[in-house]
Short mmCIF file of C-alpha atoms in Angstrom, two decimals:
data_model
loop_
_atom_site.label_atom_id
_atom_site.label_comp_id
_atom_site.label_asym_id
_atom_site.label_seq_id
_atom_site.Cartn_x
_atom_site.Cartn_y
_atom_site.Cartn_z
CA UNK A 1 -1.30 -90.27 80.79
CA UNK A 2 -0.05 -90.90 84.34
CA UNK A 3 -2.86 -91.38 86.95
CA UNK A 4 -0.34 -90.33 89.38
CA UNK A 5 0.20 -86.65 87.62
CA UNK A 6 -1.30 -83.85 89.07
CA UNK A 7 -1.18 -80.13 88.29
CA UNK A 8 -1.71 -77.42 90.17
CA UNK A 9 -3.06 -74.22 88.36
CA UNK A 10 -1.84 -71.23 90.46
CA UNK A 11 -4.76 -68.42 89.19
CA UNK A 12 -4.98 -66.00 92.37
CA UNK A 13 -3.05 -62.68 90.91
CA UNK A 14 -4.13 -59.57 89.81
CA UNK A 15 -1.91 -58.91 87.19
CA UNK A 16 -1.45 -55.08 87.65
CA UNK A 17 0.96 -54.19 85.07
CA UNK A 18 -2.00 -55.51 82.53
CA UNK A 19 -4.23 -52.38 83.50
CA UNK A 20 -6.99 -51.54 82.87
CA UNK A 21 -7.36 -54.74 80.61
CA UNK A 22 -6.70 -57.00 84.28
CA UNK A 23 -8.84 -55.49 86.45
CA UNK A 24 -9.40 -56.36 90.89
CA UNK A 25 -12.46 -57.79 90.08
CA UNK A 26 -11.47 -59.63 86.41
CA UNK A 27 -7.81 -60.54 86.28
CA UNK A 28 -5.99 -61.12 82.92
CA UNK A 29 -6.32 -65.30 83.15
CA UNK A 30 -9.96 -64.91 82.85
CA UNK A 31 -9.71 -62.84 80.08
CA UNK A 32 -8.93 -63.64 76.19
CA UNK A 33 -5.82 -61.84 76.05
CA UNK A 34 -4.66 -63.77 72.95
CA UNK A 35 -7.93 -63.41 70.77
CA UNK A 36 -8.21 -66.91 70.11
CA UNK A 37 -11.67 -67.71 71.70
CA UNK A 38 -10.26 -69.29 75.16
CA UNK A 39 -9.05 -67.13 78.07
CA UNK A 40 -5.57 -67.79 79.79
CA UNK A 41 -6.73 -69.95 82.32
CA UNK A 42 -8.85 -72.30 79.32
CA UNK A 43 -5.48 -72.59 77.39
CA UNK A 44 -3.27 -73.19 80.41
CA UNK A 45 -5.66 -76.34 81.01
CA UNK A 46 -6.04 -77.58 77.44
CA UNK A 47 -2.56 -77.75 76.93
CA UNK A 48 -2.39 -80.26 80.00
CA UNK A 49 -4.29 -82.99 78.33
CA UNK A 50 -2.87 -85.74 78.00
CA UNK A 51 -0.88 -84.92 80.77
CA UNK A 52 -3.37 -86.03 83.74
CA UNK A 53 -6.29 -86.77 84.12
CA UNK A 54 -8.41 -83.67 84.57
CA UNK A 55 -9.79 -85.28 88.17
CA UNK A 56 -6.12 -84.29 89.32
CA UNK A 57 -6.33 -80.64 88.55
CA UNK A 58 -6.29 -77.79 91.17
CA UNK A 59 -7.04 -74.59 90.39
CA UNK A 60 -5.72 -72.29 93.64
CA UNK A 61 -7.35 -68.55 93.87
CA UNK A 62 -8.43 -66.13 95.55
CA UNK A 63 -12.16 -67.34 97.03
CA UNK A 64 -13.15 -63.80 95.20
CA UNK A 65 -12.36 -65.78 91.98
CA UNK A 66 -13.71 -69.38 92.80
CA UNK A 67 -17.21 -68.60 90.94
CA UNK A 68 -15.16 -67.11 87.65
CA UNK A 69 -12.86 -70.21 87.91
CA UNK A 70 -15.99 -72.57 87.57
CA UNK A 71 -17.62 -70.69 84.96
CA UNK A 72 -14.30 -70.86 82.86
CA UNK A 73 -13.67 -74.87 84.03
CA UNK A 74 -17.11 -76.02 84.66
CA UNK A 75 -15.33 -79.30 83.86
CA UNK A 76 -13.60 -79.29 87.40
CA UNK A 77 -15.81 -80.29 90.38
CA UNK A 78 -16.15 -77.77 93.31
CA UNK A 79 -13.21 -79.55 95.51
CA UNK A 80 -11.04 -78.95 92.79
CA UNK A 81 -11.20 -75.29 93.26
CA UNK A 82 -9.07 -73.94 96.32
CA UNK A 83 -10.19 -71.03 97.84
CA UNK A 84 -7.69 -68.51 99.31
CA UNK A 85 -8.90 -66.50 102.14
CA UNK A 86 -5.97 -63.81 101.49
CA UNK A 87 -2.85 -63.73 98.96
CA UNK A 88 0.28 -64.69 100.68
CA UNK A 89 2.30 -64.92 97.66
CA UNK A 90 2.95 -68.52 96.19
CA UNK A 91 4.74 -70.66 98.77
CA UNK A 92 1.51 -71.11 101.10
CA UNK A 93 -0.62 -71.26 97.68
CA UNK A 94 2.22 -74.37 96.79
CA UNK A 95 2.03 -75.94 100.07
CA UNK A 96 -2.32 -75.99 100.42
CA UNK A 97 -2.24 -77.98 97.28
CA UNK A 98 0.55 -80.05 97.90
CA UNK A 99 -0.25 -81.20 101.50
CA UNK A 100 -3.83 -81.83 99.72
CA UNK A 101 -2.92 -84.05 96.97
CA UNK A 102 -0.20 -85.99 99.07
CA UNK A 103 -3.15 -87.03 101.28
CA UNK A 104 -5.05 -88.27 98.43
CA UNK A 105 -2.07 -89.96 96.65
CA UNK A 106 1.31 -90.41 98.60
CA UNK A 107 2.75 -91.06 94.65
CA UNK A 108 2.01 -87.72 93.63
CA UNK A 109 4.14 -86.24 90.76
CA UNK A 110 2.97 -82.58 91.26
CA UNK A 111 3.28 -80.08 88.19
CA UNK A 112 3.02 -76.25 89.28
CA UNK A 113 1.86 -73.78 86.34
CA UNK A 114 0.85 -70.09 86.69
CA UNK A 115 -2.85 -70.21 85.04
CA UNK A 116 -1.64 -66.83 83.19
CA UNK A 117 1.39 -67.56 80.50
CA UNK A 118 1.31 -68.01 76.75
CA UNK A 119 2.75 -71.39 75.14
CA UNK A 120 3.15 -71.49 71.24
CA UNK A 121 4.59 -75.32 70.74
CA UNK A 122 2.22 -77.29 72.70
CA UNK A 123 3.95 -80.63 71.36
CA UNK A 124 7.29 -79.56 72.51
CA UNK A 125 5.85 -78.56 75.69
CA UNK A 126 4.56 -82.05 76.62
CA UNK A 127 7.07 -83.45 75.80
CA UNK A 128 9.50 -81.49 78.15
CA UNK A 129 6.65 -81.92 80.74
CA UNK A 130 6.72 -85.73 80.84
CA UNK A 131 10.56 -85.81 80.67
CA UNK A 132 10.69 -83.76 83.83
CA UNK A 133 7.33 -85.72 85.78
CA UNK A 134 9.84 -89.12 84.67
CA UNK A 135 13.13 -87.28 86.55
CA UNK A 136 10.96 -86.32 89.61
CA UNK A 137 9.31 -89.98 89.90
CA UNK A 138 12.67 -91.42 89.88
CA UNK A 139 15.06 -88.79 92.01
CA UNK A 140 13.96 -87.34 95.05
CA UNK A 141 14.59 -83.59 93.21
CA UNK A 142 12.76 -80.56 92.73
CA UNK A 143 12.66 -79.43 89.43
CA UNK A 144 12.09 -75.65 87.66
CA UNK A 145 11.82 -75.37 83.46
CA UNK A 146 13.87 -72.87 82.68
CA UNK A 147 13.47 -70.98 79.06
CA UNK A 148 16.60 -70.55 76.00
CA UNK A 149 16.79 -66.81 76.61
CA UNK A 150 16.60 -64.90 73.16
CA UNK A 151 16.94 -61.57 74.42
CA UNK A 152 18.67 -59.62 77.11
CA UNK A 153 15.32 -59.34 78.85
CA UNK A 154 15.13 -57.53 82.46
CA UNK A 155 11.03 -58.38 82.70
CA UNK A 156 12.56 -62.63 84.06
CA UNK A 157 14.30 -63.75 86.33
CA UNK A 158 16.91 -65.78 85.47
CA UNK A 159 18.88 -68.92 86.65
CA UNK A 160 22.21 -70.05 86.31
CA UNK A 161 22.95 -73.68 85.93
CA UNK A 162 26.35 -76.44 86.20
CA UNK A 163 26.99 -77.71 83.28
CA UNK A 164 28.47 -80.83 84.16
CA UNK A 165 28.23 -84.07 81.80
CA UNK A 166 28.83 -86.16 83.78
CA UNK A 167 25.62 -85.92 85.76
CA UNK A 168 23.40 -88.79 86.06
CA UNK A 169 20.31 -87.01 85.39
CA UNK A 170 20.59 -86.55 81.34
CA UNK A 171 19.02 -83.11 80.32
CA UNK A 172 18.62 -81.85 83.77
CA UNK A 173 21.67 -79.13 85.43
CA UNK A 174 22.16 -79.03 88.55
CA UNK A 175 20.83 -75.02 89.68
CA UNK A 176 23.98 -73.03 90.82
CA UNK A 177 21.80 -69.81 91.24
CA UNK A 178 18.70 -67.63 91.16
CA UNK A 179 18.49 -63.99 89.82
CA UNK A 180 15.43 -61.93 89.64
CA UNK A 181 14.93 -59.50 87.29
CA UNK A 182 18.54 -58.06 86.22
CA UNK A 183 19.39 -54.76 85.12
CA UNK A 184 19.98 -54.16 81.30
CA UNK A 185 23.78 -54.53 81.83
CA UNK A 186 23.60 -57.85 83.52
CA UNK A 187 20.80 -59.43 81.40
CA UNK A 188 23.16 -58.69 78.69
CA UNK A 189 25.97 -60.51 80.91
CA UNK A 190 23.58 -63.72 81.64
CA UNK A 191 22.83 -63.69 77.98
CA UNK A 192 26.93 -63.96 76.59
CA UNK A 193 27.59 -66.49 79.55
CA UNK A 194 25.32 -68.92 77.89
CA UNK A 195 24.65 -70.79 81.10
CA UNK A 196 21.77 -68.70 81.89
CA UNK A 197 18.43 -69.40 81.52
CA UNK A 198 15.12 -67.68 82.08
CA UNK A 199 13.12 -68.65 85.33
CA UNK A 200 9.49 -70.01 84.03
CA UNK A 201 7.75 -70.31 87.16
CA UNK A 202 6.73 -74.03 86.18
CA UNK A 203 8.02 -76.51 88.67
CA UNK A 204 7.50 -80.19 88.84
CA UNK A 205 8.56 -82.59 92.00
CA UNK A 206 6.93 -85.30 94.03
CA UNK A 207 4.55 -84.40 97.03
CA UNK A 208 6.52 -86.21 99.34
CA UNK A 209 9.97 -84.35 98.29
CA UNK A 210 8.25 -80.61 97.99
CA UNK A 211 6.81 -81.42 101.44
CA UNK A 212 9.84 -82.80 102.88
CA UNK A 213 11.36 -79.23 101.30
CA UNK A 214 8.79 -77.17 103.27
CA UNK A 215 9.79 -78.84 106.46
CA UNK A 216 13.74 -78.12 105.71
CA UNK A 217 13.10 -74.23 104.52
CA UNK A 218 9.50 -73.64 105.47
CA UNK A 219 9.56 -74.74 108.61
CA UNK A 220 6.87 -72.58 109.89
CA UNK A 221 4.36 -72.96 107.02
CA UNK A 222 4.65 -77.09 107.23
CA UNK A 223 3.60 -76.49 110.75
CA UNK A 224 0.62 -75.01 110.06
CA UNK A 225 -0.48 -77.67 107.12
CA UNK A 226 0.35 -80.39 109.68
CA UNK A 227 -1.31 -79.32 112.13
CA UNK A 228 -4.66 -79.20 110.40
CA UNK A 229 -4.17 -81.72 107.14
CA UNK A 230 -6.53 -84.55 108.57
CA UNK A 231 -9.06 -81.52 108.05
CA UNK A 232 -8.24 -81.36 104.34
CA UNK A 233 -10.60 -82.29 101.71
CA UNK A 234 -13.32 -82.65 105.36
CA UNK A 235 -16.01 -80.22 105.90
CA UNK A 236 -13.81 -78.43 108.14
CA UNK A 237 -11.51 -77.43 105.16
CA UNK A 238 -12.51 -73.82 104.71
CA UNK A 239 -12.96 -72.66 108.02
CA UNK A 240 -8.94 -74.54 108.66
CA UNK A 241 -7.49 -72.60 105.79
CA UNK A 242 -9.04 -69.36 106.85
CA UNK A 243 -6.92 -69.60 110.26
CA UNK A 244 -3.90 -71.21 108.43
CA UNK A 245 -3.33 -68.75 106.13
CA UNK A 246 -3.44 -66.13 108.50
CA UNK A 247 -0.39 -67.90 110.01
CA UNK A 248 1.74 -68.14 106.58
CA UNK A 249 4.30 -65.90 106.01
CA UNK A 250 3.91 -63.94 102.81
CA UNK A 251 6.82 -65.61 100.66
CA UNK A 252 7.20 -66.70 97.28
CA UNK A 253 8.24 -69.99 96.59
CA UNK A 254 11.66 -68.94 94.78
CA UNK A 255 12.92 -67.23 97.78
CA UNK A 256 11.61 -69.66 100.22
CA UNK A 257 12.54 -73.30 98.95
CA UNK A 258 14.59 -73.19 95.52
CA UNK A 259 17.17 -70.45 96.20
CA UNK A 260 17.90 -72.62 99.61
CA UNK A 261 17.53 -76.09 98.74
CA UNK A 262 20.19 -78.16 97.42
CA UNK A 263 18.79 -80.71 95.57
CA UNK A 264 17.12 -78.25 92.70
CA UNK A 265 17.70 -79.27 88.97
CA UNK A 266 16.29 -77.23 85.73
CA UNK A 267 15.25 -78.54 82.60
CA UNK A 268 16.23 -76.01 79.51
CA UNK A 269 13.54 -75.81 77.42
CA UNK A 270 12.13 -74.06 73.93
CA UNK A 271 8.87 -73.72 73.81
CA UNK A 272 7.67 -70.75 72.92
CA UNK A 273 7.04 -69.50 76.12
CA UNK A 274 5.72 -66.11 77.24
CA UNK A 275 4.50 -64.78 80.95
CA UNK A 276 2.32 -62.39 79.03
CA UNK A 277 2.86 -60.11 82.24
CA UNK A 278 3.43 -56.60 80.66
CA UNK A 279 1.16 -55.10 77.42
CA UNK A 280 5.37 -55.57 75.78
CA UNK A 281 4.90 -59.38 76.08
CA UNK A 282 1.78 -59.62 74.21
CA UNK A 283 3.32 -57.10 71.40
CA UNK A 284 6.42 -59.51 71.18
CA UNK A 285 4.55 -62.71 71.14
CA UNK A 286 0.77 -61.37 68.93
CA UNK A 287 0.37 -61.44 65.17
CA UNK A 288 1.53 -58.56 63.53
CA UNK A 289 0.49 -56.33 60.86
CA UNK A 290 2.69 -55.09 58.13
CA UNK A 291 3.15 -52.03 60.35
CA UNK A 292 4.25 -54.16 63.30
CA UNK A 293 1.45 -53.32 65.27
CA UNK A 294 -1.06 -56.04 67.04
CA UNK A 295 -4.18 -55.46 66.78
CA UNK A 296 -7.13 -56.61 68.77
CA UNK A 297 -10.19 -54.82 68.23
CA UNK A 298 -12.60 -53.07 65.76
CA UNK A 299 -9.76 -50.29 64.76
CA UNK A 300 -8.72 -48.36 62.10
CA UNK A 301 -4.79 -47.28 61.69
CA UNK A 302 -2.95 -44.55 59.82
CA UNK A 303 0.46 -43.70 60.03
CA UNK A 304 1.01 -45.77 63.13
CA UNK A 305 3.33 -48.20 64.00
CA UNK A 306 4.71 -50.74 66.74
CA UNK A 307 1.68 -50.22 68.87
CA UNK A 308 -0.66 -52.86 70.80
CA UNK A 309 -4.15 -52.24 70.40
CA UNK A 310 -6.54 -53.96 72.58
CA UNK A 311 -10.25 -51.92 72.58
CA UNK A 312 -13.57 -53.47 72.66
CA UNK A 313 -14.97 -55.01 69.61
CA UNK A 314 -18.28 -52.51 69.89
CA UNK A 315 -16.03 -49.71 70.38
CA UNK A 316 -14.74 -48.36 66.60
CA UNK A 317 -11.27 -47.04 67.12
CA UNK A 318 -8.95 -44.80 65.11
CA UNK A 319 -5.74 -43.85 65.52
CA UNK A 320 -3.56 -41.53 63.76
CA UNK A 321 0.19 -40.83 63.99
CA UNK A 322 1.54 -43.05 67.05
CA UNK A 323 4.55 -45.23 66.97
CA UNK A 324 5.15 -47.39 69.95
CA UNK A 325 2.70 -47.13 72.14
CA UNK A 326 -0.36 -49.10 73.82
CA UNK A 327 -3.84 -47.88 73.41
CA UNK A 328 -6.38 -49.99 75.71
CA UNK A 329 -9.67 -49.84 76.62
CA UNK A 330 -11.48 -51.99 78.94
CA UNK A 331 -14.63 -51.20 81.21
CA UNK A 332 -14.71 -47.54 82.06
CA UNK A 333 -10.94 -46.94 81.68
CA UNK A 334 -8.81 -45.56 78.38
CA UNK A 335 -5.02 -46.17 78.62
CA UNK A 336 -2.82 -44.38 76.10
CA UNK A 337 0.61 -44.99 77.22
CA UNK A 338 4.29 -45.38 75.41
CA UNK A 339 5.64 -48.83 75.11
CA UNK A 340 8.99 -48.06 76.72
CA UNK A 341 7.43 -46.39 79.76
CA UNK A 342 5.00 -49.23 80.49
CA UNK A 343 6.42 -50.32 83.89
CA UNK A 344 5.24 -47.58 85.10
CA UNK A 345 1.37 -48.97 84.38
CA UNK A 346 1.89 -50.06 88.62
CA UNK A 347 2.69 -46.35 88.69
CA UNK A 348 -0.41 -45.83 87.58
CA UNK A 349 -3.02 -48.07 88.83
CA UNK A 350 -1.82 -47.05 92.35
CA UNK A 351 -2.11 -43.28 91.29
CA UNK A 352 -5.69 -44.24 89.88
CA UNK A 353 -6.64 -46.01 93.37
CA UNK A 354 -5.16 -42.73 95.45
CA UNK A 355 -6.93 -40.15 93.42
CA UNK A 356 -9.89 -41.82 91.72
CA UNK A 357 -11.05 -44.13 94.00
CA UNK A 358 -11.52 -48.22 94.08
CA UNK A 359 -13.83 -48.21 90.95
CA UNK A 360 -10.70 -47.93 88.26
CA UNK A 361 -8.82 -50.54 89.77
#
C-alpha cells in the first residue's frame, strides 16, 4: 500500500437505463444489484484495499446522495464525501477532487473509478492497478484501462491504441483515438482490427499532471478551482463549490482532456469487467440457471428463458412463457420489457416523468 495513492469514487449518476430498479432518489450504486450482500458502491471500495489507505478515498456525489454515501461507507469521515451542488458531467467532478487532494499531497497518484461497475478477478485487477499507479509516478502521463473486447459491443466506447514495441513504457500504448459507442457494423470493425479496446472509465495519473491537463484543455474550469482552492478542505468549502460549479461547463472528461491531450497511454487489461449500465449487462455477467435466465428474487419460472428477473424478495413472482425479456419490480413501478428493446428504458422513464409525474422516476 502506497500512502501516496488516492482514489476517487465518482457516485453522482442516476443510472436511467437501470429503471425502475435505479431510481432519482436511490441510484443503482446504492443498491445490491449483484445479490451478493454489498451494494455497488461497497464492492467498488472493497476491492481498493490494499490499494490506499482508506483516509485517501473520495467519494464525489450529488449533495442529494451525501447522507446514502455515509450510511453505505460509514468508514469514510464527512470530508471525505464531496458534495455536488449540480451534475456537470465528470470533468468538474475530476477536477474538485483533484485540485483537493493535490493540496493535501503534491505526490498524489490519483485513481478515478465510477462507484457503479462490476469486477469478477479482483487479484488481476490490483494488480493492473498498481502497474498503472507505478507508470503514472514515474512519467508525467495520463493513463485510461482499457478492457480485451469479447464482443462486438455498441453499449462502450472504445479506444484505439499504437502498437509500437519499442516504447519505453512496457505494457502501456500510446492512445491513437477515442470512439464512443459504435454502430453494430463498426464495433464489429474495432473488434477484427485487434487494436481496439473497450474504454473503462478508470483513469489513473498524478495530481500535478491531470491538473497541469486541465490548464492545457480545461482552461476555463482550472480557473475556477484556482481561484478558490486555498478555500478547499476550509469552512468556506461548500458555499465555494456552490458558485464554482455554476461556472463549469458541463463536459465529460473524455471529450474534454483525453481525446485532446497528447501524452495519454492505456493499459489493456482482463479483468472481468462490466459497467453494469443496461438490465443486458447484468444478464451477461449474473449466474445463470439452466434456462439461461438470472434470477434475483422470490420467483417461480415455467417455460421461460433468457430473461433477468429482479423483483422484491416479499413479492412471490411467476412467470409463464417469456423468452428474452426483463421483468423488474422495484418501489411502486413493474417493468416488463424485451431484452433487445431495452435502450429504449430512457424512452421510457422520460415518458413516465411527462405523463405520470415525478413520483415514478
Amino acid at each position: 500500500m502506497n500512502a501516496h495513492t488516492y482514489l476517487v469514487v465518482m457516485a453522482g449518476g442516476i443510472g436511467s437505463r437501470f429503471w425502475p430498479f435505479s431510481r432519482t432518489q436511490h441510484p443503482k450504486q446504492f443498491h445490491d444489484v449483484l445479490g451478493v450482500g454489498r451494494s455497488m458502491l461497497q464492492l467498488t471500495i472493497d476491492r481498493f484495499r490494499g490499494i490506499c489507505p482508506v483516509e485517501n478515498i473520495l467519494v464525489v456525489t450529488n449533495r442529494d446522495y451525501t447522507s446514502l454515501v455515509e450510511q453505505h461507507l460509514p468508514e469514510l469521515a464527512p470530508e471525505q464525501i464531496l458534495g455536488e451542488p449540480i451534475g456537470r458531467n465528470t470533468a468538474p467532478c475530476i477536477a474538485y477532487a483533484s485540485y483537493r487532494i493535490a493540496q493535501r499531497d503534491p505526490e498524489a497518484v490519483i485513481v478515478v473509478t465510477p462507484a457503479d461497475h462490476a469486477v469478477f478477478h479482483e487479484d488481476i485487477f490490483q494488480r493492473v492497478i498498481r502497474q498503472a499507479a507505478d507508470a503514472a509516478r514515474e512519467h508525467d502521463i495520463l493513463i485510461t484501462l482499457g478492457i480485451q473486447p469479447s464482443r462486438a459491443d455498441t453499449g462502450y466506447g472504445y479506444i484505439q491504441f499504437l502498437d509500437d514495441n519499442t516504447s519505453s513504457l512496457g505494457p502501456l500504448k500510446k492512445v491513437k483515438t477515442f470512439t464512443e459507442k459504435p454502430n453494430l457494423e463498426l464495433a464489429k470493425m474495432f473488434l477484427d482490427s485487434g487494436d481496439f479496446l473497450w474504454n473503462s472509465g478508470l483513469f489513473v495519473w498524478r495530481a500535478e499532471v491531470i491538473i497541469q491537463a486541465f490548464h492545457q484543455y480545461l482552461s476555463d474550469i482550472a480557473e475556477v478551482f484556482d481561484d478558490g482552492q486555498q478555500l478547499l478542505g476550509t469552512p468556506q468549502e461548500e458555499e465555494f463549490i456552490a458558485q464554482a460549479y455554476t461556472r463549469c461547463r458541463n463536459i465529460s472528461i473524455d471529450y474534454g482532456v483525453m481525446e485532446k491531450a497528447d501524452n495519454v497511454y492505456v493499459l489493456p487489461a482482463d479483468f472481468g469487467w462490466s459497467d453494469l449500465g443496461t438490465w443486458d449487462s447484468l444478464h451477461r455477467m449474473g449466474h445463470h440457471d439452466a434456462q439461461n435466465n438470472v434470477v434475483d428474487g422470490n420467483a417461480l419460472l415455467y417455460d421461460t428463458k433468457e430473461c433477468v428477473i429482479k423483483t422484491p424478495p416479499e413479492r412471490l413472482v411467476v412467470v409463464q412463457g417469456l423468452e428474452g425479456y426483463i421483468v423488474a419490480e422495484y418501489d411502486n413501478v413493474l417493468l416488463i420489457c424485451k431484452r433487445t428493446e431495452e435502450q429504449r428504458v430512457k424512452d421510457f422513464v422520460a415518458d413516465v416523468k411527462s405523463k405520470k409525474g415525478n413520483g415514478y422516476n
